[in-house]
PDB file of C-alpha atoms in Angstrom:
ATOM      1  CA  MET A1167     106.637 113.602  92.710  1.00 36.00           C
ATOM      2  CA  THR A1168     109.675 112.587  94.705  1.00 39.00           C
ATOM      3  CA  LEU A1169     109.711 109.280  96.546  1.00 43.00           C
ATOM      4  CA  ASP A1170     112.025 108.665  99.458  1.00 44.00           C
ATOM      5  CA  HIS A1171     114.111 105.520  98.909  1.00 46.00           C
ATOM      6  CA  HIS A1172     116.236 105.537 102.066  1.00 56.00           C
ATOM      7  CA  THR A1173     115.716 102.889 104.738  1.00 62.00           C
ATOM      8  CA  PRO A1174     113.752 104.461 107.614  1.00 62.00           C
ATOM      9  CA  GLN A1175     114.553 103.810 111.266  1.00 58.00           C
ATOM     10  CA  ILE A1176     111.515 102.814 113.311  1.00 52.00           C
ATOM     11  CA  PRO A1177     111.736 103.526 117.082  1.00 56.00           C
ATOM     12  CA  VAL A1178     110.971 100.447 119.183  1.00 53.00           C
ATOM     13  CA  PHE A1179     112.125 101.260 122.720  1.00 48.00           C
ATOM     14  CA  GLU A1180     113.499 104.348 124.473  1.00 59.00           C
ATOM     15  CA  ARG A1181     114.226 104.902 128.170  1.00 64.00           C
ATOM     16  CA  ARG A1182     116.310 107.284 130.259  1.00 67.00           C
ATOM     17  CA  PHE A1183     118.267 106.169 133.309  1.00 65.00           C
ATOM     18  CA  GLY A1184     119.855 109.244 134.846  1.00 65.00           C
ATOM     19  CA  SER A1185     122.363 110.545 132.300  1.00 61.00           C
ATOM     20  CA  TRP A1186     121.981 107.390 130.187  1.00 64.00           C
ATOM     21  CA  GLN A1187     119.564 107.070 127.313  1.00 63.00           C
ATOM     22  CA  ILE A1188     118.860 103.634 125.845  1.00 61.00           C
ATOM     23  CA  ALA A1189     117.115 103.530 122.472  1.00 49.00           C
ATOM     24  CA  VAL A1190     116.377 100.608 120.169  1.00 47.00           C
ATOM     25  CA  SER A1191     115.193 100.942 116.589  1.00 51.00           C
ATOM     26  CA  ARG A1192     114.815  98.652 113.606  1.00 50.00           C
ATOM     27  CA  ASP A1193     114.961  99.108 109.869  1.00 58.00           C
ATOM     28  CA  GLY A1194     111.576  99.929 108.396  1.00 56.00           C
ATOM     29  CA  PHE A1195     110.389  99.212 104.903  1.00 62.00           C
ATOM     30  CA  GLY A1196     111.782 101.493 102.232  1.00 69.00           C
ATOM     31  CA  THR A1197     109.380 102.886  99.639  1.00 77.00           C
ATOM     32  CA  ASP A1198     110.089 100.167  97.093  1.00 83.00           C
ATOM     33  CA  GLN A1199     109.687  97.406  99.694  1.00 78.00           C
ATOM     34  CA  LEU A1200     106.430  98.878 100.966  1.00 78.00           C
ATOM     35  CA  ARG A1201     105.074  99.256  97.447  1.00 88.00           C
ATOM     36  CA  ALA A1202     105.927  95.641  96.635  1.00 86.00           C
ATOM     37  CA  ALA A1203     104.298  94.414  99.863  1.00 82.00           C
ATOM     38  CA  TYR A1204     101.069  96.267  99.159  1.00 82.00           C
ATOM     39  CA  ASP A1205     101.054  95.226  95.515  1.00 91.00           C
ATOM     40  CA  ALA A1206     101.169  91.618  96.719  1.00 91.00           C
ATOM     41  CA  CYS A1207      98.372  92.151  99.298  1.00 88.00           C
ATOM     42  CA  ALA A1208      96.034  94.159  97.068  1.00 91.00           C
ATOM     43  CA  PRO A1209      94.029  91.284  95.497  1.00 92.00           C
ATOM     44  CA  HIS A1210      93.111  89.929  98.953  1.00 92.00           C
ATOM     45  CA  TRP A1211      92.910  93.187 100.925  1.00 91.00           C
ATOM     46  CA  ASP A1212      89.145  93.701 100.718  1.00 93.00           C
ATOM     47  CA  ARG A1213      88.492  90.246 102.113  1.00 93.00           C
ATOM     48  CA  LYS A1214      90.911  90.799 105.022  1.00 89.00           C
ATOM     49  CA  ILE A1215      89.544  94.154 106.140  1.00 91.00           C
ATOM     50  CA  GLY A1216      85.983  92.943 105.552  1.00 92.00           C
ATOM     51  CA  ARG A1217      86.465  90.046 107.977  1.00 91.00           C
ATOM     52  CA  LEU A1218      87.711  92.497 110.600  1.00 88.00           C
ATOM     53  CA  GLY A1219      84.698  94.789 110.124  1.00 92.00           C
ATOM     54  CA  PHE A1220      86.498  97.896 108.894  1.00 92.00           C
ATOM     55  CA  PRO A1221      84.090  98.938 106.084  1.00 94.00           C
ATOM     56  CA  GLY A1222      81.248  99.389 108.585  1.00 94.00           C
ATOM     57  CA  ALA A1223      83.565 100.920 111.188  1.00 95.00           C
ATOM     58  CA  TYR A1224      84.786 103.500 108.662  1.00 95.00           C
ATOM     59  CA  ARG A1225      81.190 104.543 107.962  1.00 95.00           C
ATOM     60  CA  GLU A1226      80.578 105.169 111.660  1.00 94.00           C
ATOM     61  CA  VAL A1227      83.768 107.231 111.960  1.00 95.00           C
ATOM     62  CA  LEU A1228      82.952 109.278 108.870  1.00 95.00           C
ATOM     63  CA  ARG A1229      79.361 109.873 109.989  1.00 93.00           C
ATOM     64  CA  ARG A1230      80.768 111.928 112.867  1.00 93.00           C
ATOM     65  CA  ALA A1231      83.847 113.302 111.110  1.00 94.00           C
ATOM     66  CA  VAL A1232      81.940 115.032 108.289  1.00 92.00           C
ATOM     67  CA  THR A1233      79.331 116.656 110.543  1.00 88.00           C
ATOM     68  CA  GLY A1234      79.078 120.316 109.599  1.00 85.00           C
ATOM     69  CA  LEU A1235      81.427 119.953 106.630  1.00 85.00           C
ATOM     70  CA  ARG A1236      80.292 121.805 103.520  1.00 80.00           C
ATOM     71  CA  ALA A1237      81.952 123.112 100.382  1.00 75.00           C
ATOM     72  CA  GLU A1238      81.701 126.750  99.367  1.00 76.00           C
ATOM     73  CA  ASP A1239      78.639 127.822  97.346  1.00 74.00           C
ATOM     74  CA  ASP A1240      77.183 124.287  97.390  1.00 78.00           C
ATOM     75  CA  ALA A1241      79.943 123.039  95.081  1.00 87.00           C
ATOM     76  CA  PRO A1242      80.989 119.360  95.221  1.00 92.00           C
ATOM     77  CA  LEU A1243      83.026 118.571  98.323  1.00 94.00           C
ATOM     78  CA  GLN A1244      86.714 118.353  97.380  1.00 96.00           C
ATOM     79  CA  VAL A1245      88.034 115.181  99.082  1.00 97.00           C
ATOM     80  CA  LEU A1246      91.475 113.574  99.189  1.00 98.00           C
ATOM     81  CA  ASP A1247      92.027 109.973 100.345  1.00 98.00           C
ATOM     82  CA  CYS A1248      95.695 109.533 101.277  1.00 97.00           C
ATOM     83  CA  GLY A1249      96.829 105.910 101.021  1.00 95.00           C
ATOM     84  CA  VAL A1250      93.538 104.861  99.450  1.00 97.00           C
ATOM     85  CA  GLY A1251      94.321 101.142  99.435  1.00 95.00           C
ATOM     86  CA  THR A1252      91.415  99.346  97.784  1.00 96.00           C
ATOM     87  CA  GLY A1253      89.064 102.281  98.405  1.00 97.00           C
ATOM     88  CA  ALA A1254      87.276 101.162 101.596  1.00 97.00           C
ATOM     89  CA  LEU A1255      87.428 104.601 103.259  1.00 97.00           C
ATOM     90  CA  SER A1256      86.259 106.417 100.120  1.00 97.00           C
ATOM     91  CA  LEU A1257      83.401 103.956  99.654  1.00 97.00           C
ATOM     92  CA  ALA A1258      82.374 104.498 103.268  1.00 96.00           C
ATOM     93  CA  LEU A1259      82.417 108.269 102.744  1.00 96.00           C
ATOM     94  CA  SER A1260      80.283 108.038  99.609  1.00 94.00           C
ATOM     95  CA  GLY A1261      77.713 106.109 101.635  1.00 91.00           C
ATOM     96  CA  GLU A1262      77.557 108.826 104.294  1.00 90.00           C
ATOM     97  CA  MET A1263      77.473 111.953 102.107  1.00 86.00           C
ATOM     98  CA  SER A1264      74.249 113.151 100.547  1.00 77.00           C
ATOM     99  CA  GLY A1265      75.936 115.859  98.477  1.00 77.00           C
ATOM    100  CA  ALA A1266      78.245 115.553  95.485  1.00 85.00           C
ATOM    101  CA  LEU A1267      81.884 114.532  95.959  1.00 91.00           C
ATOM    102  CA  ASP A1268      84.920 115.424  93.875  1.00 96.00           C
ATOM    103  CA  LEU A1269      87.236 112.629  95.001  1.00 97.00           C
ATOM    104  CA  SER A1270      90.996 112.340  94.541  1.00 98.00           C
ATOM    105  CA  ALA A1271      93.074 109.444  95.855  1.00 98.00           C
ATOM    106  CA  VAL A1272      96.776 108.650  96.162  1.00 97.00           C
ATOM    107  CA  ASP A1273      98.737 105.511  96.921  1.00 96.00           C
ATOM    108  CA  ILE A1274     102.285 104.313  96.265  1.00 93.00           C
ATOM    109  CA  SER A1275     100.984 100.912  95.144  1.00 95.00           C
ATOM    110  CA  PRO A1276      99.776 100.812  91.533  1.00 96.00           C
ATOM    111  CA  VAL A1277      97.934  97.543  92.180  1.00 96.00           C
ATOM    112  CA  MET A1278      96.083  99.072  95.141  1.00 96.00           C
ATOM    113  CA  LEU A1279      95.131 102.036  92.944  1.00 96.00           C
ATOM    114  CA  GLU A1280      93.780  99.683  90.289  1.00 96.00           C
ATOM    115  CA  GLU A1281      91.701  97.834  92.875  1.00 96.00           C
ATOM    116  CA  ALA A1282      90.411 101.094  94.365  1.00 97.00           C
ATOM    117  CA  SER A1283      89.485 102.515  90.967  1.00 96.00           C
ATOM    118  CA  ALA A1284      87.603  99.323  90.035  1.00 96.00           C
ATOM    119  CA  ASN A1285      85.763  99.196  93.384  1.00 96.00           C
ATOM    120  CA  LEU A1286      84.754 102.846  93.204  1.00 96.00           C
ATOM    121  CA  LEU A1287      83.670 102.542  89.580  1.00 96.00           C
ATOM    122  CA  ARG A1288      81.415  99.592  90.451  1.00 95.00           C
ATOM    123  CA  ALA A1289      79.864 101.724  93.191  1.00 94.00           C
ATOM    124  CA  GLY A1290      79.309 104.628  90.795  1.00 94.00           C
ATOM    125  CA  VAL A1291      81.843 106.875  92.530  1.00 94.00           C
ATOM    126  CA  GLY A1292      84.108 108.939  90.284  1.00 94.00           C
ATOM    127  CA  CYS A1293      87.736 109.267  91.389  1.00 96.00           C
ATOM    128  CA  ARG A1294      90.987 110.755  90.179  1.00 96.00           C
ATOM    129  CA  ALA A1295      93.668 108.235  91.223  1.00 96.00           C
ATOM    130  CA  ASP A1296      97.313 109.326  91.377  1.00 97.00           C
ATOM    131  CA  LEU A1297     100.417 107.247  92.070  1.00 96.00           C
ATOM    132  CA  ALA A1298     102.066 109.434  94.693  1.00 94.00           C
ATOM    133  CA  ASP A1299     103.800 109.582  98.057  1.00 92.00           C
ATOM    134  CA  ILE A1300     101.723 111.158 100.835  1.00 93.00           C
ATOM    135  CA  SER A1301     104.817 113.110 101.879  1.00 91.00           C
ATOM    136  CA  ALA A1302     104.924 114.822  98.465  1.00 93.00           C
ATOM    137  CA  LEU A1303     101.320 115.275  97.380  1.00 97.00           C
ATOM    138  CA  PRO A1304     100.961 116.482  93.762  1.00 96.00           C
ATOM    139  CA  TYR A1305      98.310 119.107  94.536  1.00 98.00           C
ATOM    140  CA  ALA A1306      98.202 122.857  95.053  1.00 97.00           C
ATOM    141  CA  HIS A1307      97.966 124.506  98.458  1.00 97.00           C
ATOM    142  CA  GLU A1308      94.467 124.594 100.013  1.00 96.00           C
ATOM    143  CA  SER A1309      92.834 122.357  97.402  1.00 97.00           C
ATOM    144  CA  PHE A1310      90.603 120.121  99.546  1.00 97.00           C
ATOM    145  CA  ASP A1311      87.678 120.511 101.944  1.00 96.00           C
ATOM    146  CA  PHE A1312      88.318 117.115 103.533  1.00 97.00           C
ATOM    147  CA  VAL A1313      91.542 115.093 103.712  1.00 98.00           C
ATOM    148  CA  MET A1314      91.423 111.582 105.161  1.00 98.00           C
ATOM    149  CA  CYS A1315      94.019 108.915 105.785  1.00 96.00           C
ATOM    150  CA  ALA A1316      93.462 105.450 107.263  1.00 94.00           C
ATOM    151  CA  HIS A1317      96.227 103.078 108.347  1.00 88.00           C
ATOM    152  CA  ALA A1318      98.871 104.625 106.120  1.00 85.00           C
ATOM    153  CA  LEU A1319     100.612 107.273 108.244  1.00 83.00           C
ATOM    154  CA  GLU A1320     102.332 104.749 110.508  1.00 82.00           C
ATOM    155  CA  HIS A1321     103.939 103.025 107.513  1.00 77.00           C
ATOM    156  CA  LEU A1322     105.785 106.127 106.337  1.00 77.00           C
ATOM    157  CA  ALA A1323     109.461 106.831 106.907  1.00 73.00           C
ATOM    158  CA  GLU A1324     108.696 110.358 108.178  1.00 81.00           C
ATOM    159  CA  PRO A1325     105.052 110.676 109.276  1.00 85.00           C
ATOM    160  CA  GLU A1326     105.502 114.325 110.284  1.00 86.00           C
ATOM    161  CA  MET A1327     106.363 115.264 106.690  1.00 90.00           C
ATOM    162  CA  ALA A1328     103.203 113.560 105.473  1.00 92.00           C
ATOM    163  CA  LEU A1329     101.096 115.359 108.093  1.00 92.00           C
ATOM    164  CA  ALA A1330     102.577 118.677 107.043  1.00 94.00           C
ATOM    165  CA  ASP A1331     101.711 118.026 103.399  1.00 96.00           C
ATOM    166  CA  MET A1332      98.171 116.889 104.216  1.00 96.00           C
ATOM    167  CA  CYS A1333      97.678 120.129 106.155  1.00 96.00           C
ATOM    168  CA  ARG A1334      99.198 122.098 103.267  1.00 97.00           C
ATOM    169  CA  VAL A1335      96.577 120.902 100.762  1.00 98.00           C
ATOM    170  CA  LEU A1336      93.683 121.347 103.235  1.00 97.00           C
ATOM    171  CA  LYS A1337      91.543 124.457 102.834  1.00 96.00           C
ATOM    172  CA  PRO A1338      91.035 126.792 105.814  1.00 96.00           C
ATOM    173  CA  GLY A1339      87.933 125.521 107.586  1.00 95.00           C
ATOM    174  CA  GLY A1340      88.448 122.049 106.126  1.00 96.00           C
ATOM    175  CA  LYS A1341      88.806 118.867 108.163  1.00 97.00           C
ATOM    176  CA  LEU A1342      91.542 116.259 108.432  1.00 97.00           C
ATOM    177  CA  LEU A1343      90.731 112.716 109.579  1.00 97.00           C
ATOM    178  CA  LEU A1344      93.468 110.306 110.647  1.00 95.00           C
ATOM    179  CA  VAL A1345      92.808 106.650 111.457  1.00 94.00           C
ATOM    180  CA  THR A1346      95.923 104.979 112.848  1.00 89.00           C
ATOM    181  CA  THR A1347      96.881 101.663 114.395  1.00 83.00           C
ATOM    182  CA  ARG A1348      96.456 101.811 118.158  1.00 78.00           C
ATOM    183  CA  ASN A1349      99.450 101.123 120.398  1.00 70.00           C
ATOM    184  CA  SER A1350      97.959  97.859 121.723  1.00 61.00           C
ATOM    185  CA  VAL A1351      98.473  94.100 121.564  1.00 57.00           C
ATOM    186  CA  PHE A1352      96.950  94.096 118.088  1.00 63.00           C
ATOM    187  CA  GLY A1353      99.025  97.131 117.178  1.00 56.00           C
ATOM    188  CA  THR A1354     102.164  95.277 118.258  1.00 57.00           C
ATOM    189  CA  PHE A1355     101.342  92.520 115.767  1.00 57.00           C
ATOM    190  CA  VAL A1356     101.010  95.105 112.994  1.00 60.00           C
ATOM    191  CA  HIS A1357     104.218  96.789 114.149  1.00 60.00           C
ATOM    192  CA  LEU A1358     106.167  93.524 114.030  1.00 55.00           C
ATOM    193  CA  LYS A1359     104.751  92.420 110.677  1.00 58.00           C
ATOM    194  CA  TRP A1360     104.871  95.745 108.836  1.00 56.00           C
ATOM    195  CA  ARG A1361     107.642  97.574 110.771  1.00 56.00           C
ATOM    196  CA  THR A1362     105.374 100.523 111.458  1.00 63.00           C
ATOM    197  CA  HIS A1363     105.654 103.488 113.786  1.00 63.00           C
ATOM    198  CA  ARG A1364     103.574 103.133 116.925  1.00 70.00           C
ATOM    199  CA  PHE A1365     100.985 105.837 117.632  1.00 71.00           C
ATOM    200  CA  ASP A1366      98.332 106.517 120.211  1.00 72.00           C
ATOM    201  CA  ALA A1367      95.600 109.157 120.203  1.00 76.00           C
ATOM    202  CA  ALA A1368      97.630 111.505 122.434  1.00 81.00           C
ATOM    203  CA  MET A1369     100.567 111.421 120.017  1.00 79.00           C
ATOM    204  CA  VAL A1370      98.280 112.149 117.066  1.00 84.00           C
ATOM    205  CA  HIS A1371      96.683 115.019 119.025  1.00 87.00           C
ATOM    206  CA  ARG A1372     100.107 116.554 119.690  1.00 89.00           C
ATOM    207  CA  GLN A1373     101.135 116.316 116.051  1.00 87.00           C
ATOM    208  CA  LEU A1374      97.912 117.913 114.820  1.00 92.00           C
ATOM    209  CA  LEU A1375      98.118 120.697 117.405  1.00 93.00           C
ATOM    210  CA  ARG A1376     101.684 121.336 116.250  1.00 92.00           C
ATOM    211  CA  ARG A1377     100.297 121.781 112.731  1.00 91.00           C
ATOM    212  CA  GLY A1378      97.788 124.346 114.006  1.00 94.00           C
ATOM    213  CA  LEU A1379      94.607 122.266 113.736  1.00 96.00           C
ATOM    214  CA  GLU A1380      91.692 123.014 116.061  1.00 95.00           C
ATOM    215  CA  ASP A1381      88.606 121.279 117.460  1.00 94.00           C
ATOM    216  CA  LEU A1382      90.423 117.964 117.771  1.00 95.00           C
ATOM    217  CA  THR A1383      88.155 115.040 118.567  1.00 94.00           C
ATOM    218  CA  GLU A1384      88.980 111.387 119.136  1.00 93.00           C
ATOM    219  CA  LEU A1385      86.469 109.055 117.477  1.00 93.00           C
ATOM    220  CA  GLN A1386      85.769 105.425 118.224  1.00 90.00           C
ATOM    221  CA  VAL A1387      86.494 103.210 115.223  1.00 91.00           C
ATOM    222  CA  GLY A1388      83.269 101.240 114.955  1.00 85.00           C
ATOM    223  CA  LYS A1389      81.587  99.119 117.604  1.00 83.00           C
ATOM    224  CA  GLY A1390      83.284  95.795 116.932  1.00 81.00           C
ATOM    225  CA  ARG A1391      86.024  94.536 119.235  1.00 78.00           C
ATOM    226  CA  TRP A1392      88.605  94.155 116.480  1.00 78.00           C
ATOM    227  CA  THR A1393      88.256  97.619 114.972  1.00 85.00           C
ATOM    228  CA  ARG A1394      88.109  99.370 118.360  1.00 82.00           C
ATOM    229  CA  CYS A1395      91.153  97.548 119.726  1.00 78.00           C
ATOM    230  CA  TRP A1396      93.076  97.830 116.489  1.00 79.00           C
ATOM    231  CA  SER A1397      92.573 101.474 115.617  1.00 85.00           C
ATOM    232  CA  THR A1398      92.057 105.003 116.858  1.00 87.00           C
ATOM    233  CA  ALA A1399      90.802 108.033 114.930  1.00 93.00           C
ATOM    234  CA  VAL A1400      91.253 111.769 115.398  1.00 95.00           C
ATOM    235  CA  VAL A1401      89.604 114.543 113.377  1.00 96.00           C
ATOM    236  CA  GLY A1402      90.573 118.212 113.418  1.00 96.00           C
ATOM    237  CA  ARG A1403      89.797 121.426 111.564  1.00 96.00           C
ATOM    238  CA  LYS A1404      92.199 123.831 109.888  1.00 96.00           C
ATOM    239  CA  PRO A1405      91.548 127.316 111.291  1.00 95.00           C
ATOM    240  CA  ILE A1406      90.169 130.100 109.123  1.00 90.00           C
ATOM    241  CA  ALA A1407      92.268 133.280 109.008  1.00 74.00           C
ATOM    242  CA  LYS A1408      90.631 136.212 110.794  1.00 53.00           C
ATOM    243  CA  GLU A1409      90.393 138.321 107.651  1.00 41.00           C
ATOM    244  CA  THR A1410      88.704 135.478 105.775  1.00 45.00           C
ATOM    245  CA  GLU A1411      86.268 134.962 108.645  1.00 47.00           C
ATOM    246  CA  ALA A1412      85.367 138.663 108.660  1.00 41.00           C
ATOM    247  CA  ARG A1413      84.822 138.641 104.892  1.00 45.00           C
ATOM    248  CA  ASP A1414      82.534 135.585 105.132  1.00 49.00           C
ATOM    249  CA  ASP A1415      80.527 137.228 107.943  1.00 49.00           C
ATOM    250  CA  ALA A1416      80.049 140.337 105.827  1.00 44.00           C
ATOM    251  CA  LYS A1417      78.993 138.224 102.850  1.00 48.00           C
ATOM    252  CA  ASN A1418      76.428 136.326 104.951  1.00 51.00           C
ATOM    253  CA  ALA A1419      75.087 139.556 106.454  1.00 50.00           C
ATOM    254  CA  ALA A1420      74.555 140.996 102.968  1.00 49.00           C
TER     255      ALA A1420
END
């Protein structure tokens, strides 16, 4: 695992005026700063996101995101939660899945990982928790049926690197779910407080298309005002190679 310790530059404003280009950026949080900030927030994080309604909103997102998702040969679904935080997204998934899960989770904050592990254990959900950077996931290619990431991508120095690595560990036919902070008034507050990148659904769509994902769908994040105004979600599927598709068709026909 290699963590990036340089200070990222977060774009704030960019405009062109004829041959002139004006761009403003600010220093983002480096890895160590971000880890320290999340370590400090971890003991109170569940209460904060609970007040905003995110646990229920995550369940509604996942109910649609996992439709049609199955592991091969009825094996446990291989799931990766990137930036697990205190485990809210994984807990929501466990409440929506009737089949068995084989859950792995990563975060750069050891305190967040401890909180997530304790929360999942209390709920009877097994989890392998790894201290890792999403941009350098410690897993083999095509390891997971479902990769999910909520409100972590925008905090990273180079989100495109993280997206590439999430797609790398996703199996052909598997799904990737991204929940990001919406470019809104509420998103501006998050941007100013946490020095995050600013995304909207169209930007996420473009990035996922660039990575070759298909069947992209934007999902509403819950029904509450806060979660809908704060966040957007996009789910996509990694295409299956033609030769693999033909082999599966032959297997099913037999």
